Amino acid sequence: PQGVLCSSEMDARGFSGDIFKEMLLQACRTLTVQKDQILHVSSLIRSHKQWLTISVALWKEQFFSAPSLERNLALLYVIDNILTEARGTIPQFVQEFGKILPYCFAYLRKNGGDNIELAIIKLLGTWGQKDLFPGVVLDTMSDAFRTGVETSIDYPRHLPSLPPPSPSLSLSRSLSSSLRESPRSSPISFPRSSIPNATNHSSVSSSSSSAASSSS
């Protein structure tokens, strides 16, 4: 993407991609579903948007090597905050993360995603309400989590600044109904106070601006 540097290059402040990668790696390795940690990783990625390629590659690596479902969920919440805060100014985030998320949701379904099913349904419903992704992309993610089938996305070459409204409420209800058609095991009950769930993501987003400015 335009304006994105490779790891061996220096940015205007003399900051190298290798240094940034190490900082982000350390933050991701200790990431939990605690709100302050999610905001920290989100702010780190957004405030160093010139290293977008490094951020996406490292996020993907950490997701597929996560030691627990809680870490997977925390990494998804990081994306939620990134896209909520940066969509209007950095549409590349939507496009680059949108390409890999269907694979992530299919991976979760095949590797214990039943245990965090309710949290995933809430998250996808929230993304629909916020119009964070074009409708076809969100549908692909939902289908991937419902079926466990990996599907690639032929992403638009140029994203509009604001995706067209998608049927968010009907999408989340449809997904919930589809997932309930077959019995699933009970979800893991992480402490509600520590997980920024779908109804509380606004509080995460509202406090992230200050986190971003402090890390710039």
JSON list of C-alpha atoms in Angstrom, two decimals:
[
{"chain": "A", "resi": 1, "resn": "PRO", "atom": "CA", "xyz": [0.00, 0.00, 0.00]},
{"chain": "A", "resi": 2, "resn": "GLN", "atom": "CA", "xyz": [1.05, 3.59, -0.65]},
{"chain": "A", "resi": 3, "resn": "GLY", "atom": "CA", "xyz": [3.08, 5.13, 2.15]},
{"chain": "A", "resi": 4, "resn": "VAL", "atom": "CA", "xyz": [3.95, 1.78, 3.70]},
{"chain": "A", "resi": 5, "resn": "LEU", "atom": "CA", "xyz": [7.60, 1.01, 4.42]},
{"chain": "A", "resi": 6, "resn": "CYS", "atom": "CA", "xyz": [9.44, -2.30, 4.61]},
{"chain": "A", "resi": 7, "resn": "SER", "atom": "CA", "xyz": [11.18, -3.42, 7.79]},
{"chain": "A", "resi": 8, "resn": "SER", "atom": "CA", "xyz": [14.67, -2.39, 6.69]},
{"chain": "A", "resi": 9, "resn": "GLU", "atom": "CA", "xyz": [13.65, 1.22, 5.96]},
{"chain": "A", "resi": 10, "resn": "MET", "atom": "CA", "xyz": [13.59, 4.13, 8.38]},
{"chain": "A", "resi": 11, "resn": "ASP", "atom": "CA", "xyz": [10.66, 6.45, 8.83]},
{"chain": "A", "resi": 12, "resn": "ALA", "atom": "CA", "xyz": [10.89, 10.24, 9.10]},
{"chain": "A", "resi": 13, "resn": "ARG", "atom": "CA", "xyz": [11.80, 9.96, 12.77]},
{"chain": "A", "resi": 14, "resn": "GLY", "atom": "CA", "xyz": [14.59, 7.48, 12.15]},
{"chain": "A", "resi": 15, "resn": "PHE", "atom": "CA", "xyz": [12.46, 4.65, 13.53]},
{"chain": "A", "resi": 16, "resn": "SER", "atom": "CA", "xyz": [13.09, 1.29, 11.85]},
{"chain": "A", "resi": 17, "resn": "GLY", "atom": "CA", "xyz": [10.55, -1.39, 11.08]},
{"chain": "A", "resi": 18, "resn": "ASP", "atom": "CA", "xyz": [12.63, -3.97, 12.88]},
{"chain": "A", "resi": 19, "resn": "ILE", "atom": "CA", "xyz": [12.40, -2.00, 16.12]},
{"chain": "A", "resi": 20, "resn": "PHE", "atom": "CA", "xyz": [8.66, -1.56, 15.68]},
{"chain": "A", "resi": 21, "resn": "LYS", "atom": "CA", "xyz": [8.21, -5.27, 14.97]},
{"chain": "A", "resi": 22, "resn": "GLU", "atom": "CA", "xyz": [9.97, -6.19, 18.20]},
{"chain": "A", "resi": 23, "resn": "MET", "atom": "CA", "xyz": [7.82, -3.74, 20.18]},
{"chain": "A", "resi": 24, "resn": "LEU", "atom": "CA", "xyz": [4.61, -5.09, 18.67]},
{"chain": "A", "resi": 25, "resn": "LEU", "atom": "CA", "xyz": [5.71, -8.70, 19.13]},
{"chain": "A", "resi": 26, "resn": "GLN", "atom": "CA", "xyz": [6.32, -8.19, 22.84]},
{"chain": "A", "resi": 27, "resn": "ALA", "atom": "CA", "xyz": [2.94, -6.51, 23.28]},
{"chain": "A", "resi": 28, "resn": "CYS", "atom": "CA", "xyz": [1.11, -9.30, 21.43]},
{"chain": "A", "resi": 29, "resn": "ARG", "atom": "CA", "xyz": [2.86, -12.07, 23.37]},
{"chain": "A", "resi": 30, "resn": "THR", "atom": "CA", "xyz": [1.45, -10.79, 26.65]},
{"chain": "A", "resi": 31, "resn": "LEU", "atom": "CA", "xyz": [-1.94, -9.70, 25.28]},
{"chain": "A", "resi": 32, "resn": "THR", "atom": "CA", "xyz": [-5.07, -10.65, 27.22]},
{"chain": "A", "resi": 33, "resn": "VAL", "atom": "CA", "xyz": [-8.69, -9.53, 26.95]},
{"chain": "A", "resi": 34, "resn": "GLN", "atom": "CA", "xyz": [-8.02, -6.72, 29.43]},
{"chain": "A", "resi": 35, "resn": "LYS", "atom": "CA", "xyz": [-9.16, -3.42, 27.93]},
{"chain": "A", "resi": 36, "resn": "ASP", "atom": "CA", "xyz": [-5.95, -1.49, 28.60]},
{"chain": "A", "resi": 37, "resn": "GLN", "atom": "CA", "xyz": [-3.84, -4.12, 26.83]},
{"chain": "A", "resi": 38, "resn": "ILE", "atom": "CA", "xyz": [-6.16, -4.16, 23.81]},
{"chain": "A", "resi": 39, "resn": "LEU", "atom": "CA", "xyz": [-5.97, -0.37, 23.58]},
{"chain": "A", "resi": 40, "resn": "HIS", "atom": "CA", "xyz": [-2.19, -0.44, 23.86]},
{"chain": "A", "resi": 41, "resn": "VAL", "atom": "CA", "xyz": [-1.71, -2.86, 20.95]},
{"chain": "A", "resi": 42, "resn": "SER", "atom": "CA", "xyz": [-4.32, -1.02, 18.87]},
{"chain": "A", "resi": 43, "resn": "SER", "atom": "CA", "xyz": [-2.66, 2.34, 19.52]},
{"chain": "A", "resi": 44, "resn": "LEU", "atom": "CA", "xyz": [0.77, 0.94, 18.69]},
{"chain": "A", "resi": 45, "resn": "ILE", "atom": "CA", "xyz": [-0.42, -0.29, 15.30]},
{"chain": "A", "resi": 46, "resn": "ARG", "atom": "CA", "xyz": [-2.43, 2.82, 14.43]},
{"chain": "A", "resi": 47, "resn": "SER", "atom": "CA", "xyz": [0.27, 5.28, 15.42]},
{"chain": "A", "resi": 48, "resn": "HIS", "atom": "CA", "xyz": [2.79, 3.47, 13.20]},
{"chain": "A", "resi": 49, "resn": "LYS", "atom": "CA", "xyz": [0.66, 3.07, 10.12]},
{"chain": "A", "resi": 50, "resn": "GLN", "atom": "CA", "xyz": [3.75, 3.29, 7.92]},
{"chain": "A", "resi": 51, "resn": "TRP", "atom": "CA", "xyz": [4.51, -0.25, 9.10]},
{"chain": "A", "resi": 52, "resn": "LEU", "atom": "CA", "xyz": [1.11, -1.62, 8.07]},
{"chain": "A", "resi": 53, "resn": "THR", "atom": "CA", "xyz": [2.61, -4.60, 6.22]},
{"chain": "A", "resi": 54, "resn": "ILE", "atom": "CA", "xyz": [4.60, -5.59, 9.31]},
{"chain": "A", "resi": 55, "resn": "SER", "atom": "CA", "xyz": [1.57, -5.13, 11.59]},
{"chain": "A", "resi": 56, "resn": "VAL", "atom": "CA", "xyz": [-0.75, -7.30, 9.51]},
{"chain": "A", "resi": 57, "resn": "ALA", "atom": "CA", "xyz": [1.84, -10.06, 9.03]},
{"chain": "A", "resi": 58, "resn": "LEU", "atom": "CA", "xyz": [2.71, -10.16, 12.72]},
{"chain": "A", "resi": 59, "resn": "TRP", "atom": "CA", "xyz": [-0.94, -10.05, 13.81]},
{"chain": "A", "resi": 60, "resn": "LYS", "atom": "CA", "xyz": [-1.67, -13.00, 11.51]},
{"chain": "A", "resi": 61, "resn": "GLU", "atom": "CA", "xyz": [1.31, -14.95, 12.83]},
{"chain": "A", "resi": 62, "resn": "GLN", "atom": "CA", "xyz": [0.28, -14.35, 16.42]},
{"chain": "A", "resi": 63, "resn": "PHE", "atom": "CA", "xyz": [-3.34, -15.31, 15.73]},
{"chain": "A", "resi": 64, "resn": "PHE", "atom": "CA", "xyz": [-2.53, -18.69, 14.21]},
{"chain": "A", "resi": 65, "resn": "SER", "atom": "CA", "xyz": [0.05, -19.48, 16.88]},
{"chain": "A", "resi": 66, "resn": "ALA", "atom": "CA", "xyz": [-2.00, -18.22, 19.83]},
{"chain": "A", "resi": 67, "resn": "PRO", "atom": "CA", "xyz": [-1.72, -20.44, 22.93]},
{"chain": "A", "resi": 68, "resn": "SER", "atom": "CA", "xyz": [-5.39, -20.00, 23.84]},
{"chain": "A", "resi": 69, "resn": "LEU", "atom": "CA", "xyz": [-8.79, -19.00, 22.53]},
{"chain": "A", "resi": 70, "resn": "GLU", "atom": "CA", "xyz": [-8.65, -16.04, 24.88]},
{"chain": "A", "resi": 71, "resn": "ARG", "atom": "CA", "xyz": [-5.61, -14.73, 22.96]},
{"chain": "A", "resi": 72, "resn": "ASN", "atom": "CA", "xyz": [-7.44, -15.23, 19.65]},
{"chain": "A", "resi": 73, "resn": "LEU", "atom": "CA", "xyz": [-10.39, -13.27, 20.99]},
{"chain": "A", "resi": 74, "resn": "ALA", "atom": "CA", "xyz": [-8.14, -10.49, 22.30]},
{"chain": "A", "resi": 75, "resn": "LEU", "atom": "CA", "xyz": [-6.48, -10.15, 18.90]},
{"chain": "A", "resi": 76, "resn": "LEU", "atom": "CA", "xyz": [-9.88, -9.82, 17.25]},
{"chain": "A", "resi": 77, "resn": "TYR", "atom": "CA", "xyz": [-10.81, -7.09, 19.73]},
{"chain": "A", "resi": 78, "resn": "VAL", "atom": "CA", "xyz": [-7.59, -5.29, 18.76]},
{"chain": "A", "resi": 79, "resn": "ILE", "atom": "CA", "xyz": [-8.77, -5.27, 15.14]},
{"chain": "A", "resi": 80, "resn": "ASP", "atom": "CA", "xyz": [-12.18, -3.99, 16.21]},
{"chain": "A", "resi": 81, "resn": "ASN", "atom": "CA", "xyz": [-10.61, -1.01, 17.93]},
{"chain": "A", "resi": 82, "resn": "ILE", "atom": "CA", "xyz": [-8.16, -0.34, 15.10]},
{"chain": "A", "resi": 83, "resn": "LEU", "atom": "CA", "xyz": [-10.86, -0.31, 12.44]},
{"chain": "A", "resi": 84, "resn": "THR", "atom": "CA", "xyz": [-13.31, 1.68, 14.53]},
{"chain": "A", "resi": 85, "resn": "GLU", "atom": "CA", "xyz": [-10.74, 4.42, 15.12]},
{"chain": "A", "resi": 86, "resn": "ALA", "atom": "CA", "xyz": [-8.92, 4.40, 11.76]},
{"chain": "A", "resi": 87, "resn": "ARG", "atom": "CA", "xyz": [-11.52, 3.54, 9.12]},
{"chain": "A", "resi": 88, "resn": "GLY", "atom": "CA", "xyz": [-12.16, 7.10, 7.99]},
{"chain": "A", "resi": 89, "resn": "THR", "atom": "CA", "xyz": [-8.47, 8.03, 7.75]},
{"chain": "A", "resi": 90, "resn": "ILE", "atom": "CA", "xyz": [-6.68, 4.76, 6.99]},
{"chain": "A", "resi": 91, "resn": "PRO", "atom": "CA", "xyz": [-8.95, 2.56, 4.81]},
{"chain": "A", "resi": 92, "resn": "GLN", "atom": "CA", "xyz": [-5.98, 0.28, 4.09]},
{"chain": "A", "resi": 93, "resn": "PHE", "atom": "CA", "xyz": [-6.48, -1.25, 7.52]},
{"chain": "A", "resi": 94, "resn": "VAL", "atom": "CA", "xyz": [-9.98, -2.39, 6.50]},
{"chain": "A", "resi": 95, "resn": "GLN", "atom": "CA", "xyz": [-8.73, -3.90, 3.27]},
{"chain": "A", "resi": 96, "resn": "GLU", "atom": "CA", "xyz": [-5.61, -5.64, 4.59]},
{"chain": "A", "resi": 97, "resn": "PHE", "atom": "CA", "xyz": [-7.24, -7.17, 7.68]},
{"chain": "A", "resi": 98, "resn": "GLY", "atom": "CA", "xyz": [-10.38, -7.98, 5.69]},
{"chain": "A", "resi": 99, "resn": "LYS", "atom": "CA", "xyz": [-8.36, -10.26, 3.43]},
{"chain": "A", "resi": 100, "resn": "ILE", "atom": "CA", "xyz": [-7.22, -12.56, 6.24]},
{"chain": "A", "resi": 101, "resn": "LEU", "atom": "CA", "xyz": [-10.16, -12.50, 8.66]},
{"chain": "A", "resi": 102, "resn": "PRO", "atom": "CA", "xyz": [-12.27, -15.17, 6.87]},
{"chain": "A", "resi": 103, "resn": "TYR", "atom": "CA", "xyz": [-9.39, -17.61, 7.33]},
{"chain": "A", "resi": 104, "resn": "CYS", "atom": "CA", "xyz": [-9.20, -16.63, 11.00]},
{"chain": "A", "resi": 105, "resn": "PHE", "atom": "CA", "xyz": [-12.90, -17.31, 11.62]},
{"chain": "A", "resi": 106, "resn": "ALA", "atom": "CA", "xyz": [-12.75, -20.64, 9.78]},
{"chain": "A", "resi": 107, "resn": "TYR", "atom": "CA", "xyz": [-9.72, -21.55, 11.88]},
{"chain": "A", "resi": 108, "resn": "LEU", "atom": "CA", "xyz": [-11.62, -20.76, 15.08]},
{"chain": "A", "resi": 109, "resn": "ARG", "atom": "CA", "xyz": [-14.57, -22.92, 14.06]},
{"chain": "A", "resi": 110, "resn": "LYS", "atom": "CA", "xyz": [-12.27, -25.87, 13.42]},
{"chain": "A", "resi": 111, "resn": "ASN", "atom": "CA", "xyz": [-10.15, -25.36, 16.52]},
{"chain": "A", "resi": 112, "resn": "GLY", "atom": "CA", "xyz": [-12.53, -24.90, 19.43]},
{"chain": "A", "resi": 113, "resn": "GLY", "atom": "CA", "xyz": [-14.47, -21.84, 18.34]},
{"chain": "A", "resi": 114, "resn": "ASP", "atom": "CA", "xyz": [-17.63, -23.35, 19.82]},
{"chain": "A", "resi": 115, "resn": "ASN", "atom": "CA", "xyz": [-16.31, -22.23, 23.21]},
{"chain": "A", "resi": 116, "resn": "ILE", "atom": "CA", "xyz": [-16.29, -18.53, 22.28]},
{"chain": "A", "resi": 117, "resn": "GLU", "atom": "CA", "xyz": [-19.23, -18.67, 19.90]},
{"chain": "A", "resi": 118, "resn": "LEU", "atom": "CA", "xyz": [-21.33, -16.08, 21.69]},
{"chain": "A", "resi": 119, "resn": "ALA", "atom": "CA", "xyz": [-18.46, -13.60, 21.78]},
{"chain": "A", "resi": 120, "resn": "ILE", "atom": "CA", "xyz": [-17.82, -14.07, 18.04]},
{"chain": "A", "resi": 121, "resn": "ILE", "atom": "CA", "xyz": [-21.51, -13.61, 17.20]},
{"chain": "A", "resi": 122, "resn": "LYS", "atom": "CA", "xyz": [-21.56, -10.35, 19.18]},
{"chain": "A", "resi": 123, "resn": "LEU", "atom": "CA", "xyz": [-18.38, -9.15, 17.51]},
{"chain": "A", "resi": 124, "resn": "LEU", "atom": "CA", "xyz": [-19.62, -9.85, 13.97]},
{"chain": "A", "resi": 125, "resn": "GLY", "atom": "CA", "xyz": [-22.93, -8.20, 14.80]},
{"chain": "A", "resi": 126, "resn": "THR", "atom": "CA", "xyz": [-21.08, -5.13, 16.05]},
{"chain": "A", "resi": 127, "resn": "TRP", "atom": "CA", "xyz": [-19.01, -4.94, 12.86]},
{"chain": "A", "resi": 128, "resn": "GLY", "atom": "CA", "xyz": [-22.23, -5.04, 10.90]},
{"chain": "A", "resi": 129, "resn": "GLN", "atom": "CA", "xyz": [-23.77, -2.24, 12.94]},
{"chain": "A", "resi": 130, "resn": "LYS", "atom": "CA", "xyz": [-20.64, -0.10, 12.52]},
{"chain": "A", "resi": 131, "resn": "ASP", "atom": "CA", "xyz": [-20.37, -0.87, 8.78]},
{"chain": "A", "resi": 132, "resn": "LEU", "atom": "CA", "xyz": [-16.69, -1.59, 9.25]},
{"chain": "A", "resi": 133, "resn": "PHE", "atom": "CA", "xyz": [-16.59, -3.89, 6.21]},
{"chain": "A", "resi": 134, "resn": "PRO", "atom": "CA", "xyz": [-18.44, -4.08, 2.90]},
{"chain": "A", "resi": 135, "resn": "GLY", "atom": "CA", "xyz": [-21.44, -6.40, 3.19]},
{"chain": "A", "resi": 136, "resn": "VAL", "atom": "CA", "xyz": [-19.94, -9.15, 1.00]},
{"chain": "A", "resi": 137, "resn": "VAL", "atom": "CA", "xyz": [-16.82, -9.25, 3.16]},
{"chain": "A", "resi": 138, "resn": "LEU", "atom": "CA", "xyz": [-18.79, -9.48, 6.40]},
{"chain": "A", "resi": 139, "resn": "ASP", "atom": "CA", "xyz": [-20.97, -12.23, 4.92]},
{"chain": "A", "resi": 140, "resn": "THR", "atom": "CA", "xyz": [-17.84, -14.17, 3.98]},
{"chain": "A", "resi": 141, "resn": "MET", "atom": "CA", "xyz": [-16.52, -13.90, 7.55]},
{"chain": "A", "resi": 142, "resn": "SER", "atom": "CA", "xyz": [-19.85, -15.03, 8.99]},
{"chain": "A", "resi": 143, "resn": "ASP", "atom": "CA", "xyz": [-20.03, -18.02, 6.64]},
{"chain": "A", "resi": 144, "resn": "ALA", "atom": "CA", "xyz": [-16.44, -18.96, 7.47]},
{"chain": "A", "resi": 145, "resn": "PHE", "atom": "CA", "xyz": [-17.20, -19.09, 11.20]},
{"chain": "A", "resi": 146, "resn": "ARG", "atom": "CA", "xyz": [-20.50, -20.91, 10.67]},
{"chain": "A", "resi": 147, "resn": "THR", "atom": "CA", "xyz": [-19.07, -23.60, 8.38]},
{"chain": "A", "resi": 148, "resn": "GLY", "atom": "CA", "xyz": [-15.35, -23.70, 9.11]},
{"chain": "A", "resi": 149, "resn": "VAL", "atom": "CA", "xyz": [-14.69, -23.45, 5.36]},
{"chain": "A", "resi": 150, "resn": "GLU", "atom": "CA", "xyz": [-11.88, -21.12, 4.30]},
{"chain": "A", "resi": 151, "resn": "THR", "atom": "CA", "xyz": [-12.94, -18.72, 1.56]},
{"chain": "A", "resi": 152, "resn": "SER", "atom": "CA", "xyz": [-10.80, -16.07, -0.07]},
{"chain": "A", "resi": 153, "resn": "ILE", "atom": "CA", "xyz": [-12.11, -12.59, -0.84]},
{"chain": "A", "resi": 154, "resn": "ASP", "atom": "CA", "xyz": [-11.68, -10.78, -4.12]},
{"chain": "A", "resi": 155, "resn": "TYR", "atom": "CA", "xyz": [-11.36, -7.43, -2.37]},
{"chain": "A", "resi": 156, "resn": "PRO", "atom": "CA", "xyz": [-12.20, -4.21, -4.23]},
{"chain": "A", "resi": 157, "resn": "ARG", "atom": "CA", "xyz": [-9.06, -2.55, -5.55]},
{"chain": "A", "resi": 158, "resn": "HIS", "atom": "CA", "xyz": [-10.12, 0.83, -4.19]},
{"chain": "A", "resi": 159, "resn": "LEU", "atom": "CA", "xyz": [-12.29, 1.01, -1.10]},
{"chain": "A", "resi": 160, "resn": "PRO", "atom": "CA", "xyz": [-14.80, 3.83, -0.69]},
{"chain": "A", "resi": 161, "resn": "SER", "atom": "CA", "xyz": [-14.15, 6.00, 2.33]},
{"chain": "A", "resi": 162, "resn": "LEU", "atom": "CA", "xyz": [-17.37, 4.70, 3.86]},
{"chain": "A", "resi": 163, "resn": "PRO", "atom": "CA", "xyz": [-18.67, 1.25, 2.88]},
{"chain": "A", "resi": 164, "resn": "PRO", "atom": "CA", "xyz": [-22.31, 1.13, 1.80]},
{"chain": "A", "resi": 165, "resn": "PRO", "atom": "CA", "xyz": [-24.72, 0.28, 4.63]},
{"chain": "A", "resi": 166, "resn": "SER", "atom": "CA", "xyz": [-25.14, -3.43, 5.15]},
{"chain": "A", "resi": 167, "resn": "PRO", "atom": "CA", "xyz": [-28.17, -5.20, 6.73]},
{"chain": "A", "resi": 168, "resn": "SER", "atom": "CA", "xyz": [-26.32, -5.38, 10.03]},
{"chain": "A", "resi": 169, "resn": "LEU", "atom": "CA", "xyz": [-29.14, -6.35, 12.35]},
{"chain": "A", "resi": 170, "resn": "SER", "atom": "CA", "xyz": [-30.54, -8.98, 10.04]},
{"chain": "A", "resi": 171, "resn": "LEU", "atom": "CA", "xyz": [-27.00, -10.31, 9.52]},
{"chain": "A", "resi": 172, "resn": "SER", "atom": "CA", "xyz": [-26.31, -10.75, 13.21]},
{"chain": "A", "resi": 173, "resn": "ARG", "atom": "CA", "xyz": [-29.73, -12.32, 13.79]},
{"chain": "A", "resi": 174, "resn": "SER", "atom": "CA", "xyz": [-29.30, -14.61, 10.81]},
{"chain": "A", "resi": 175, "resn": "LEU", "atom": "CA", "xyz": [-25.87, -15.66, 12.03]},
{"chain": "A", "resi": 176, "resn": "SER", "atom": "CA", "xyz": [-27.15, -16.29, 15.54]},
{"chain": "A", "resi": 177, "resn": "SER", "atom": "CA", "xyz": [-30.04, -18.39, 14.18]},
{"chain": "A", "resi": 178, "resn": "SER", "atom": "CA", "xyz": [-27.80, -20.39, 11.86]},
{"chain": "A", "resi": 179, "resn": "LEU", "atom": "CA", "xyz": [-25.29, -21.17, 14.58]},
{"chain": "A", "resi": 180, "resn": "ARG", "atom": "CA", "xyz": [-28.05, -22.32, 16.91]},
{"chain": "A", "resi": 181, "resn": "GLU", "atom": "CA", "xyz": [-29.36, -24.87, 14.43]},
{"chain": "A", "resi": 182, "resn": "SER", "atom": "CA", "xyz": [-26.91, -27.47, 15.73]},
{"chain": "A", "resi": 183, "resn": "PRO", "atom": "CA", "xyz": [-26.16, -27.99, 19.45]},
{"chain": "A", "resi": 184, "resn": "ARG", "atom": "CA", "xyz": [-22.87, -26.49, 20.61]},
{"chain": "A", "resi": 185, "resn": "SER", "atom": "CA", "xyz": [-20.95, -26.75, 23.85]},
{"chain": "A", "resi": 186, "resn": "SER", "atom": "CA", "xyz": [-21.30, -24.01, 26.45]},
{"chain": "A", "resi": 187, "resn": "PRO", "atom": "CA", "xyz": [-19.13, -20.95, 25.88]},
{"chain": "A", "resi": 188, "resn": "ILE", "atom": "CA", "xyz": [-16.16, -20.13, 28.08]},
{"chain": "A", "resi": 189, "resn": "SER", "atom": "CA", "xyz": [-17.18, -17.58, 30.69]},
{"chain": "A", "resi": 190, "resn": "PHE", "atom": "CA", "xyz": [-14.36, -15.03, 30.80]},
{"chain": "A", "resi": 191, "resn": "PRO", "atom": "CA", "xyz": [-14.93, -12.28, 33.41]},
{"chain": "A", "resi": 192, "resn": "ARG", "atom": "CA", "xyz": [-17.38, -9.78, 31.93]},
{"chain": "A", "resi": 193, "resn": "SER", "atom": "CA", "xyz": [-15.51, -6.89, 33.52]},
{"chain": "A", "resi": 194, "resn": "SER", "atom": "CA", "xyz": [-12.37, -7.71, 31.54]},
{"chain": "A", "resi": 195, "resn": "ILE", "atom": "CA", "xyz": [-13.85, -8.44, 28.11]},
{"chain": "A", "resi": 196, "resn": "PRO", "atom": "CA", "xyz": [-14.93, -5.50, 25.94]},
{"chain": "A", "resi": 197, "resn": "ASN", "atom": "CA", "xyz": [-17.94, -7.26, 24.49]},
{"chain": "A", "resi": 198, "resn": "ALA", "atom": "CA", "xyz": [-20.09, -6.13, 21.59]},
{"chain": "A", "resi": 199, "resn": "THR", "atom": "CA", "xyz": [-22.20, -3.80, 23.71]},
{"chain": "A", "resi": 200, "resn": "ASN", "atom": "CA", "xyz": [-19.20, -2.25, 25.44]},
{"chain": "A", "resi": 201, "resn": "HIS", "atom": "CA", "xyz": [-16.92, -1.63, 22.48]},
{"chain": "A", "resi": 202, "resn": "SER", "atom": "CA", "xyz": [-17.95, 2.00, 22.39]},
{"chain": "A", "resi": 203, "resn": "SER", "atom": "CA", "xyz": [-16.20, 2.53, 25.71]},
{"chain": "A", "resi": 204, "resn": "VAL", "atom": "CA", "xyz": [-13.04, 0.98, 24.31]},
{"chain": "A", "resi": 205, "resn": "SER", "atom": "CA", "xyz": [-13.19, 3.19, 21.23]},
{"chain": "A", "resi": 206, "resn": "SER", "atom": "CA", "xyz": [-13.87, 6.40, 23.11]},
{"chain": "A", "resi": 207, "resn": "SER", "atom": "CA", "xyz": [-10.79, 6.03, 25.27]},
{"chain": "A", "resi": 208, "resn": "SER", "atom": "CA", "xyz": [-8.48, 4.89, 22.51]},
{"chain": "A", "resi": 209, "resn": "SER", "atom": "CA", "xyz": [-7.92, 8.33, 21.02]},
{"chain": "A", "resi": 210, "resn": "SER", "atom": "CA", "xyz": [-6.06, 9.44, 24.11]},
{"chain": "A", "resi": 211, "resn": "ALA", "atom": "CA", "xyz": [-4.07, 6.21, 24.09]},
{"chain": "A", "resi": 212, "resn": "ALA", "atom": "CA", "xyz": [-3.09, 6.80, 20.48]},
{"chain": "A", "resi": 213, "resn": "SER", "atom": "CA", "xyz": [-1.94, 10.38, 21.08]},
{"chain": "A", "resi": 214, "resn": "SER", "atom": "CA", "xyz": [0.16, 9.38, 24.08]},
{"chain": "A", "resi": 215, "resn": "SER", "atom": "CA", "xyz": [1.99, 6.72, 22.09]},
{"chain": "A", "resi": 216, "resn": "SER", "atom": "CA", "xyz": [2.65, 8.92, 19.04]}
]
